[in-house]
């Protein structure tokens, strides 16, 4: 009897540091494409235009690669080993999502996926392709089909053994390998993730409106935020973990063994005053090899200023005043909002009279006059 190639693949995946390796059909029908089309059709993808332009290719793995037969789904645990949400009690410090406190997971996983893919191709004699959240492939439905977990009411992948903290990578293969049993849904009547959302971004269980999501706003959205969401961000300056961290299934989660995804000390509760002083060079240095680097200094400092506005810390007024003269309009506008929250009303009115006359950007002028969208 020939050896099962899946045993070899699992052994090699474990040797490369992956915490889980399971198999799913890449060619069988599924309903994930219809759900995605509804999400985009409702406009819930916001400014993420790439989701619309790649919708047809995202609809099913074979829409992107007709030869795909098997998905090898890999997971790498990035659990923090504790509940991170109490960190937000310090309003003068910024909160960075757990996933972004270490090295960029794309770079951590990609090389290992390529190594494993080469070994799979050599073993099976069939073509392979590698994916780690950088191509139009829906990894979470594949992970559920492979039995790694299920998409919870917060739409994120949820595991009975690792909670919410799992990075995913996928290798598609033209080889026909026996699939593992899929995972069912185990949320029951729990609505903790929906109830905790600061912006009510879930119109219904298992549905997300990205336009209201703080992860989307802090990372994907490029302009000044709608005013209604600014206070809700609190001290969150990159991503949001609330719906992940409150899940009861995290009682089974363990701290990650992978040093490259563990938190850097400088990215746990960094002081807002320090972050407000970052120029482009300092930003790139602080976030070298970090996913935070992708959004650039201006968007990041915009987020920092919204957090400063929520801090209630008058000692941060001077940092916001300096940034009211920043070359980037999105930074100046956020500084104005922060100052409006921290300064005495009379003092702010005097500053507005002084600065408004020289401001040429319409969006920043709207911040001074209170006419924001």
GROMACS .gro file of C-alpha atoms in nm:
model
  373
    1UNK     CA    1   0.000   0.000   0.000
    2UNK     CA    2   0.144   0.336  -0.105
    3UNK     CA    3   0.222   0.588   0.166
    4UNK     CA    4  -0.033   0.867   0.207
    5UNK     CA    5   0.134   1.186   0.079
    6UNK     CA    6  -0.062   1.384   0.338
    7UNK     CA    7   0.144   1.227   0.616
    8UNK     CA    8   0.461   1.355   0.453
    9UNK     CA    9   0.308   1.702   0.405
   10UNK     CA   10   0.193   1.722   0.767
   11UNK     CA   11   0.536   1.618   0.893
   12UNK     CA   12   0.715   1.874   0.676
   13UNK     CA   13   0.466   2.148   0.775
   14UNK     CA   14   0.530   2.080   1.143
   15UNK     CA   15   0.907   2.085   1.086
   16UNK     CA   16   0.870   2.429   0.924
   17UNK     CA   17   0.694   2.566   1.232
   18UNK     CA   18   0.329   2.553   1.129
   19UNK     CA   19   0.088   2.468   1.410
   20UNK     CA   20  -0.178   2.310   1.192
   21UNK     CA   21  -0.195   2.151   0.846
   22UNK     CA   22  -0.517   2.020   0.696
   23UNK     CA   23  -0.661   1.950   0.353
   24UNK     CA   24  -0.970   2.062   0.162
   25UNK     CA   25  -1.110   2.023  -0.185
   26UNK     CA   26  -1.029   2.327  -0.396
   27UNK     CA   27  -1.270   2.229  -0.673
   28UNK     CA   28  -1.594   2.135  -0.495
   29UNK     CA   29  -1.879   2.391  -0.505
   30UNK     CA   30  -1.928   2.633  -0.214
   31UNK     CA   31  -2.144   2.930  -0.117
   32UNK     CA   32  -1.862   3.161  -0.008
   33UNK     CA   33  -1.859   3.338  -0.345
   34UNK     CA   34  -2.227   3.428  -0.315
   35UNK     CA   35  -2.171   3.570   0.034
   36UNK     CA   36  -1.881   3.780  -0.092
   37UNK     CA   37  -2.088   3.909  -0.385
   38UNK     CA   38  -2.360   4.016  -0.141
   39UNK     CA   39  -2.102   4.192   0.078
   40UNK     CA   40  -1.966   4.388  -0.220
   41UNK     CA   41  -2.313   4.446  -0.366
   42UNK     CA   42  -2.421   4.613  -0.043
   43UNK     CA   43  -2.115   4.841  -0.060
   44UNK     CA   44  -1.984   4.706   0.270
   45UNK     CA   45  -1.630   4.681   0.133
   46UNK     CA   46  -1.599   5.062   0.150
   47UNK     CA   47  -1.299   5.202  -0.035
   48UNK     CA   48  -1.143   4.859  -0.091
   49UNK     CA   49  -1.206   4.875  -0.465
   50UNK     CA   50  -0.982   4.579  -0.529
   51UNK     CA   51  -1.248   4.355  -0.376
   52UNK     CA   52  -1.489   4.457  -0.650
   53UNK     CA   53  -1.241   4.436  -0.936
   54UNK     CA   54  -1.129   4.087  -0.830
   55UNK     CA   55  -1.475   3.962  -0.732
   56UNK     CA   56  -1.503   3.703  -1.010
   57UNK     CA   57  -1.161   3.556  -0.934
   58UNK     CA   58  -1.238   3.550  -0.561
   59UNK     CA   59  -1.565   3.364  -0.612
   60UNK     CA   60  -1.399   3.020  -0.608
   61UNK     CA   61  -1.042   2.884  -0.606
   62UNK     CA   62  -1.086   2.742  -0.956
   63UNK     CA   63  -1.194   3.083  -1.085
   64UNK     CA   64  -0.837   3.194  -1.023
   65UNK     CA   65  -0.668   2.868  -1.118
   66UNK     CA   66  -0.875   2.616  -1.311
   67UNK     CA   67  -0.630   2.337  -1.230
   68UNK     CA   68  -0.666   2.360  -0.852
   69UNK     CA   69  -0.786   2.036  -0.697
   70UNK     CA   70  -0.661   2.041  -0.336
   71UNK     CA   71  -0.601   2.318  -0.084
   72UNK     CA   72  -0.335   2.255   0.177
   73UNK     CA   73  -0.431   2.499   0.452
   74UNK     CA   74  -0.163   2.595   0.707
   75UNK     CA   75  -0.204   2.780   1.033
   76UNK     CA   76   0.051   2.959   1.251
   77UNK     CA   77  -0.056   3.051   1.603
   78UNK     CA   78   0.010   3.414   1.702
   79UNK     CA   79  -0.167   3.407   2.037
   80UNK     CA   80  -0.049   3.674   2.285
   81UNK     CA   81  -0.095   3.447   2.586
   82UNK     CA   82  -0.313   3.704   2.765
   83UNK     CA   83  -0.614   3.930   2.715
   84UNK     CA   84  -0.475   4.244   2.543
   85UNK     CA   85  -0.782   4.466   2.590
   86UNK     CA   86  -0.692   4.603   2.939
   87UNK     CA   87  -0.398   4.777   2.772
   88UNK     CA   88  -0.649   5.034   2.645
   89UNK     CA   89  -0.709   5.153   3.001
   90UNK     CA   90  -0.401   5.376   2.954
   91UNK     CA   91  -0.552   5.649   2.734
   92UNK     CA   92  -0.216   5.820   2.676
   93UNK     CA   93  -0.075   5.509   2.508
   94UNK     CA   94  -0.164   5.376   2.165
   95UNK     CA   95  -0.311   5.032   2.102
   96UNK     CA   96  -0.170   4.830   1.811
   97UNK     CA   97  -0.349   4.510   1.712
   98UNK     CA   98  -0.181   4.193   1.839
   99UNK     CA   99  -0.120   4.061   1.488
  100UNK     CA  100   0.090   4.368   1.399
  101UNK     CA  101   0.324   4.381   1.699
  102UNK     CA  102   0.588   4.151   1.552
  103UNK     CA  103   0.724   4.096   1.204
  104UNK     CA  104   0.486   4.107   0.908
  105UNK     CA  105   0.323   3.765   0.902
  106UNK     CA  106   0.324   3.761   0.522
  107UNK     CA  107   0.703   3.755   0.529
  108UNK     CA  108   0.716   3.510   0.819
  109UNK     CA  109   0.494   3.258   0.640
  110UNK     CA  110   0.571   3.309   0.271
  111UNK     CA  111   0.917   3.154   0.263
  112UNK     CA  112   0.800   2.850   0.456
  113UNK     CA  113   0.503   2.806   0.225
  114UNK     CA  114   0.729   2.815  -0.079
  115UNK     CA  115   0.959   2.556   0.077
  116UNK     CA  116   0.668   2.327   0.158
  117UNK     CA  117   0.510   2.382  -0.184
  118UNK     CA  118   0.830   2.274  -0.353
  119UNK     CA  119   0.836   1.959  -0.144
  120UNK     CA  120   0.472   1.885  -0.226
  121UNK     CA  121   0.534   1.932  -0.598
  122UNK     CA  122   0.833   1.700  -0.585
  123UNK     CA  123   0.634   1.439  -0.393
  124UNK     CA  124   0.317   1.448  -0.606
  125UNK     CA  125   0.458   1.551  -0.943
  126UNK     CA  126   0.178   1.810  -0.973
  127UNK     CA  127   0.181   2.190  -1.005
  128UNK     CA  128   0.136   2.406  -0.694
  129UNK     CA  129   0.066   2.772  -0.615
  130UNK     CA  130   0.126   2.958  -0.285
  131UNK     CA  131  -0.101   3.216  -0.118
  132UNK     CA  132  -0.074   3.419   0.200
  133UNK     CA  133  -0.341   3.692   0.193
  134UNK     CA  134  -0.184   3.856  -0.114
  135UNK     CA  135  -0.402   3.722  -0.396
  136UNK     CA  136  -0.777   3.690  -0.463
  137UNK     CA  137  -0.822   3.368  -0.265
  138UNK     CA  138  -1.062   3.335   0.027
  139UNK     CA  139  -0.851   3.157   0.287
  140UNK     CA  140  -1.104   3.155   0.571
  141UNK     CA  141  -1.372   2.951   0.389
  142UNK     CA  142  -1.100   2.708   0.281
  143UNK     CA  143  -0.982   2.680   0.642
  144UNK     CA  144  -1.336   2.599   0.753
  145UNK     CA  145  -1.369   2.343   0.473
  146UNK     CA  146  -1.038   2.188   0.588
  147UNK     CA  147  -1.164   2.165   0.947
  148UNK     CA  148  -0.923   2.415   1.103
  149UNK     CA  149  -1.204   2.627   1.242
  150UNK     CA  150  -1.514   2.817   1.142
  151UNK     CA  151  -1.601   3.175   1.058
  152UNK     CA  152  -1.758   3.306   1.374
  153UNK     CA  153  -2.028   3.568   1.409
  154UNK     CA  154  -1.750   3.828   1.376
  155UNK     CA  155  -1.660   3.671   1.034
  156UNK     CA  156  -1.307   3.584   1.151
  157UNK     CA  157  -1.173   3.231   1.168
  158UNK     CA  158  -1.224   3.073   1.507
  159UNK     CA  159  -1.062   2.753   1.634
  160UNK     CA  160  -1.173   2.530   1.919
  161UNK     CA  161  -0.808   2.471   2.011
  162UNK     CA  162  -0.645   2.809   1.938
  163UNK     CA  163  -0.923   3.063   1.973
  164UNK     CA  164  -0.901   3.361   1.738
  165UNK     CA  165  -0.524   3.389   1.702
  166UNK     CA  166  -0.423   3.206   1.383
  167UNK     CA  167  -0.244   3.325   1.070
  168UNK     CA  168  -0.337   3.135   0.754
  169UNK     CA  169  -0.149   3.033   0.443
  170UNK     CA  170  -0.267   2.816   0.154
  171UNK     CA  171  -0.098   2.598  -0.104
  172UNK     CA  172  -0.319   2.503  -0.398
  173UNK     CA  173  -0.221   2.182  -0.574
  174UNK     CA  174  -0.330   2.011  -0.893
  175UNK     CA  175  -0.296   1.682  -0.705
  176UNK     CA  176  -0.610   1.510  -0.580
  177UNK     CA  177  -0.557   1.454  -0.207
  178UNK     CA  178  -0.821   1.325   0.031
  179UNK     CA  179  -0.984   1.616   0.216
  180UNK     CA  180  -1.022   1.639   0.593
  181UNK     CA  181  -1.364   1.675   0.751
  182UNK     CA  182  -1.493   2.033   0.758
  183UNK     CA  183  -1.558   2.220   1.083
  184UNK     CA  184  -1.909   2.313   1.190
  185UNK     CA  185  -2.015   2.635   1.358
  186UNK     CA  186  -1.982   2.639   1.737
  187UNK     CA  187  -2.081   2.992   1.838
  188UNK     CA  188  -2.416   2.884   1.980
  189UNK     CA  189  -2.615   3.168   2.133
  190UNK     CA  190  -2.306   3.373   2.223
  191UNK     CA  191  -2.298   3.731   2.088
  192UNK     CA  192  -1.997   3.863   2.283
  193UNK     CA  193  -1.809   3.963   1.968
  194UNK     CA  194  -2.108   4.151   1.829
  195UNK     CA  195  -2.191   4.325   2.154
  196UNK     CA  196  -1.838   4.454   2.221
  197UNK     CA  197  -1.785   4.621   1.881
  198UNK     CA  198  -1.722   4.993   1.947
  199UNK     CA  199  -1.883   5.101   1.618
  200UNK     CA  200  -2.156   4.838   1.575
  201UNK     CA  201  -1.991   4.712   1.257
  202UNK     CA  202  -2.195   4.390   1.244
  203UNK     CA  203  -2.540   4.444   1.087
  204UNK     CA  204  -2.622   4.081   1.172
  205UNK     CA  205  -2.439   3.773   1.300
  206UNK     CA  206  -2.183   3.647   1.046
  207UNK     CA  207  -2.199   3.979   0.856
  208UNK     CA  208  -1.955   4.271   0.864
  209UNK     CA  209  -1.988   4.625   0.732
  210UNK     CA  210  -1.622   4.718   0.682
  211UNK     CA  211  -1.711   5.086   0.653
  212UNK     CA  212  -1.783   5.087   1.027
  213UNK     CA  213  -1.492   4.864   1.131
  214UNK     CA  214  -1.200   5.023   1.317
  215UNK     CA  215  -0.956   4.781   1.154
  216UNK     CA  216  -1.071   4.906   0.814
  217UNK     CA  217  -1.065   5.270   0.920
  218UNK     CA  218  -0.720   5.259   1.081
  219UNK     CA  219  -0.559   5.053   0.804
  220UNK     CA  220  -0.743   5.072   0.471
  221UNK     CA  221  -0.922   5.409   0.478
  222UNK     CA  222  -0.704   5.687   0.341
  223UNK     CA  223  -0.883   6.011   0.420
  224UNK     CA  224  -1.027   6.189   0.724
  225UNK     CA  225  -1.259   5.954   0.914
  226UNK     CA  226  -1.632   6.019   0.941
  227UNK     CA  227  -1.674   6.209   1.267
  228UNK     CA  228  -1.910   5.949   1.416
  229UNK     CA  229  -1.630   5.692   1.446
  230UNK     CA  230  -1.349   5.905   1.588
  231UNK     CA  231  -1.442   5.895   1.955
  232UNK     CA  232  -1.519   5.524   1.928
  233UNK     CA  233  -1.161   5.443   1.833
  234UNK     CA  234  -1.039   5.532   2.182
  235UNK     CA  235  -0.665   5.462   2.181
  236UNK     CA  236  -0.671   5.214   1.890
  237UNK     CA  237  -0.419   5.336   1.635
  238UNK     CA  238  -0.373   5.028   1.415
  239UNK     CA  239  -0.637   4.760   1.396
  240UNK     CA  240  -0.889   4.649   1.658
  241UNK     CA  241  -0.894   4.324   1.858
  242UNK     CA  242  -1.214   4.366   2.056
  243UNK     CA  243  -1.428   4.109   1.875
  244UNK     CA  244  -1.139   3.861   1.877
  245UNK     CA  245  -1.027   3.905   2.236
  246UNK     CA  246  -1.368   3.867   2.403
  247UNK     CA  247  -1.444   3.529   2.247
  248UNK     CA  248  -1.491   3.255   2.509
  249UNK     CA  249  -1.306   3.007   2.285
  250UNK     CA  250  -0.984   3.192   2.368
  251UNK     CA  251  -0.976   2.997   2.694
  252UNK     CA  252  -0.810   2.723   2.487
  253UNK     CA  253  -0.560   2.958   2.321
  254UNK     CA  254  -0.190   2.944   2.402
  255UNK     CA  255   0.094   3.190   2.350
  256UNK     CA  256   0.274   3.167   2.017
  257UNK     CA  257   0.601   2.979   2.003
  258UNK     CA  258   0.714   3.177   1.697
  259UNK     CA  259   0.952   3.453   1.804
  260UNK     CA  260   0.907   3.658   1.487
  261UNK     CA  261   0.536   3.719   1.549
  262UNK     CA  262   0.569   3.787   1.921
  263UNK     CA  263   0.526   4.147   2.031
  264UNK     CA  264   0.815   4.389   2.019
  265UNK     CA  265   0.840   4.582   2.343
  266UNK     CA  266   0.825   4.916   2.158
  267UNK     CA  267   0.488   4.828   2.004
  268UNK     CA  268   0.306   4.741   2.327
  269UNK     CA  269   0.140   5.053   2.471
  270UNK     CA  270   0.366   5.306   2.293
  271UNK     CA  271   0.325   5.660   2.423
  272UNK     CA  272   0.108   5.880   2.202
  273UNK     CA  273   0.340   6.176   2.260
  274UNK     CA  274   0.630   5.981   2.112
  275UNK     CA  275   0.429   5.856   1.814
  276UNK     CA  276   0.304   6.206   1.735
  277UNK     CA  277   0.664   6.317   1.683
  278UNK     CA  278   0.744   6.058   1.416
  279UNK     CA  279   0.866   6.189   1.082
  280UNK     CA  280   0.878   5.956   0.783
  281UNK     CA  281   1.228   5.825   0.855
  282UNK     CA  282   1.155   5.758   1.221
  283UNK     CA  283   0.826   5.590   1.131
  284UNK     CA  284   1.004   5.357   0.888
  285UNK     CA  285   1.267   5.273   1.146
  286UNK     CA  286   1.018   5.201   1.425
  287UNK     CA  287   0.802   4.982   1.202
  288UNK     CA  288   1.075   4.810   1.003
  289UNK     CA  289   0.950   4.464   0.895
  290UNK     CA  290   0.612   4.543   1.055
  291UNK     CA  291   0.275   4.537   0.874
  292UNK     CA  292   0.212   4.885   1.018
  293UNK     CA  293   0.470   5.022   0.775
  294UNK     CA  294   0.231   4.957   0.485
  295UNK     CA  295  -0.006   5.243   0.571
  296UNK     CA  296   0.268   5.507   0.577
  297UNK     CA  297   0.352   5.775   0.827
  298UNK     CA  298   0.071   6.020   0.743
  299UNK     CA  299  -0.217   5.776   0.789
  300UNK     CA  300  -0.059   5.639   1.103
  301UNK     CA  301  -0.012   5.982   1.261
  302UNK     CA  302  -0.373   6.064   1.163
  303UNK     CA  303  -0.477   5.765   1.374
  304UNK     CA  304  -0.249   5.876   1.658
  305UNK     CA  305  -0.413   6.218   1.658
  306UNK     CA  306  -0.762   6.072   1.685
  307UNK     CA  307  -0.636   5.877   1.987
  308UNK     CA  308  -0.483   6.196   2.129
  309UNK     CA  309  -0.822   6.364   2.092
  310UNK     CA  310  -0.974   6.082   2.295
  311UNK     CA  311  -0.704   6.078   2.563
  312UNK     CA  312  -0.830   6.365   2.778
  313UNK     CA  313  -0.461   6.442   2.840
  314UNK     CA  314  -0.395   6.816   2.820
  315UNK     CA  315  -0.022   6.744   2.813
  316UNK     CA  316  -0.072   6.626   2.453
  317UNK     CA  317  -0.209   6.960   2.332
  318UNK     CA  318   0.133   7.085   2.229
  319UNK     CA  319   0.201   6.775   2.018
  320UNK     CA  320  -0.130   6.826   1.838
  321UNK     CA  321  -0.059   7.198   1.785
  322UNK     CA  322   0.269   7.117   1.614
  323UNK     CA  323   0.094   6.873   1.382
  324UNK     CA  324  -0.166   7.134   1.290
  325UNK     CA  325   0.113   7.271   1.068
  326UNK     CA  326   0.205   6.932   0.916
  327UNK     CA  327   0.254   6.921   0.536
  328UNK     CA  328  -0.004   6.639   0.503
  329UNK     CA  329  -0.367   6.764   0.501
  330UNK     CA  330  -0.493   6.440   0.658
  331UNK     CA  331  -0.260   6.497   0.952
  332UNK     CA  332  -0.348   6.866   0.989
  333UNK     CA  333  -0.719   6.783   0.986
  334UNK     CA  334  -0.683   6.516   1.252
  335UNK     CA  335  -0.476   6.757   1.463
  336UNK     CA  336  -0.756   7.013   1.447
  337UNK     CA  337  -1.007   6.754   1.570
  338UNK     CA  338  -0.776   6.653   1.855
  339UNK     CA  339  -0.729   7.015   1.959
  340UNK     CA  340  -1.104   7.074   1.952
  341UNK     CA  341  -1.140   6.792   2.205
  342UNK     CA  342  -0.855   6.889   2.436
  343UNK     CA  343  -0.847   7.268   2.436
  344UNK     CA  344  -1.061   7.512   2.628
  345UNK     CA  345  -1.340   7.631   2.398
  346UNK     CA  346  -1.223   7.994   2.408
  347UNK     CA  347  -0.862   7.902   2.342
  348UNK     CA  348  -0.963   7.681   2.050
  349UNK     CA  349  -1.176   7.958   1.901
  350UNK     CA  350  -0.876   8.192   1.914
  351UNK     CA  351  -0.652   7.935   1.746
  352UNK     CA  352  -0.916   7.874   1.480
  353UNK     CA  353  -0.935   8.243   1.396
  354UNK     CA  354  -0.557   8.252   1.368
  355UNK     CA  355  -0.515   7.940   1.151
  356UNK     CA  356  -0.828   7.926   0.936
  357UNK     CA  357  -0.739   8.222   0.718
  358UNK     CA  358  -0.418   8.057   0.599
  359UNK     CA  359  -0.559   7.709   0.538
  360UNK     CA  360  -0.619   7.622   0.172
  361UNK     CA  361  -0.725   7.258   0.197
  362UNK     CA  362  -1.105   7.227   0.196
  363UNK     CA  363  -1.114   6.920   0.420
  364UNK     CA  364  -0.892   7.083   0.682
  365UNK     CA  365  -1.096   7.404   0.670
  366UNK     CA  366  -1.404   7.190   0.736
  367UNK     CA  367  -1.233   7.054   1.048
  368UNK     CA  368  -1.176   7.407   1.179
  369UNK     CA  369  -1.535   7.511   1.109
  370UNK     CA  370  -1.697   7.188   1.227
  371UNK     CA  371  -1.846   7.110   0.887
  372UNK     CA  372  -1.688   6.765   0.845
  373UNK     CA  373  -1.869   6.485   0.663
   0.00000   0.00000   0.00000
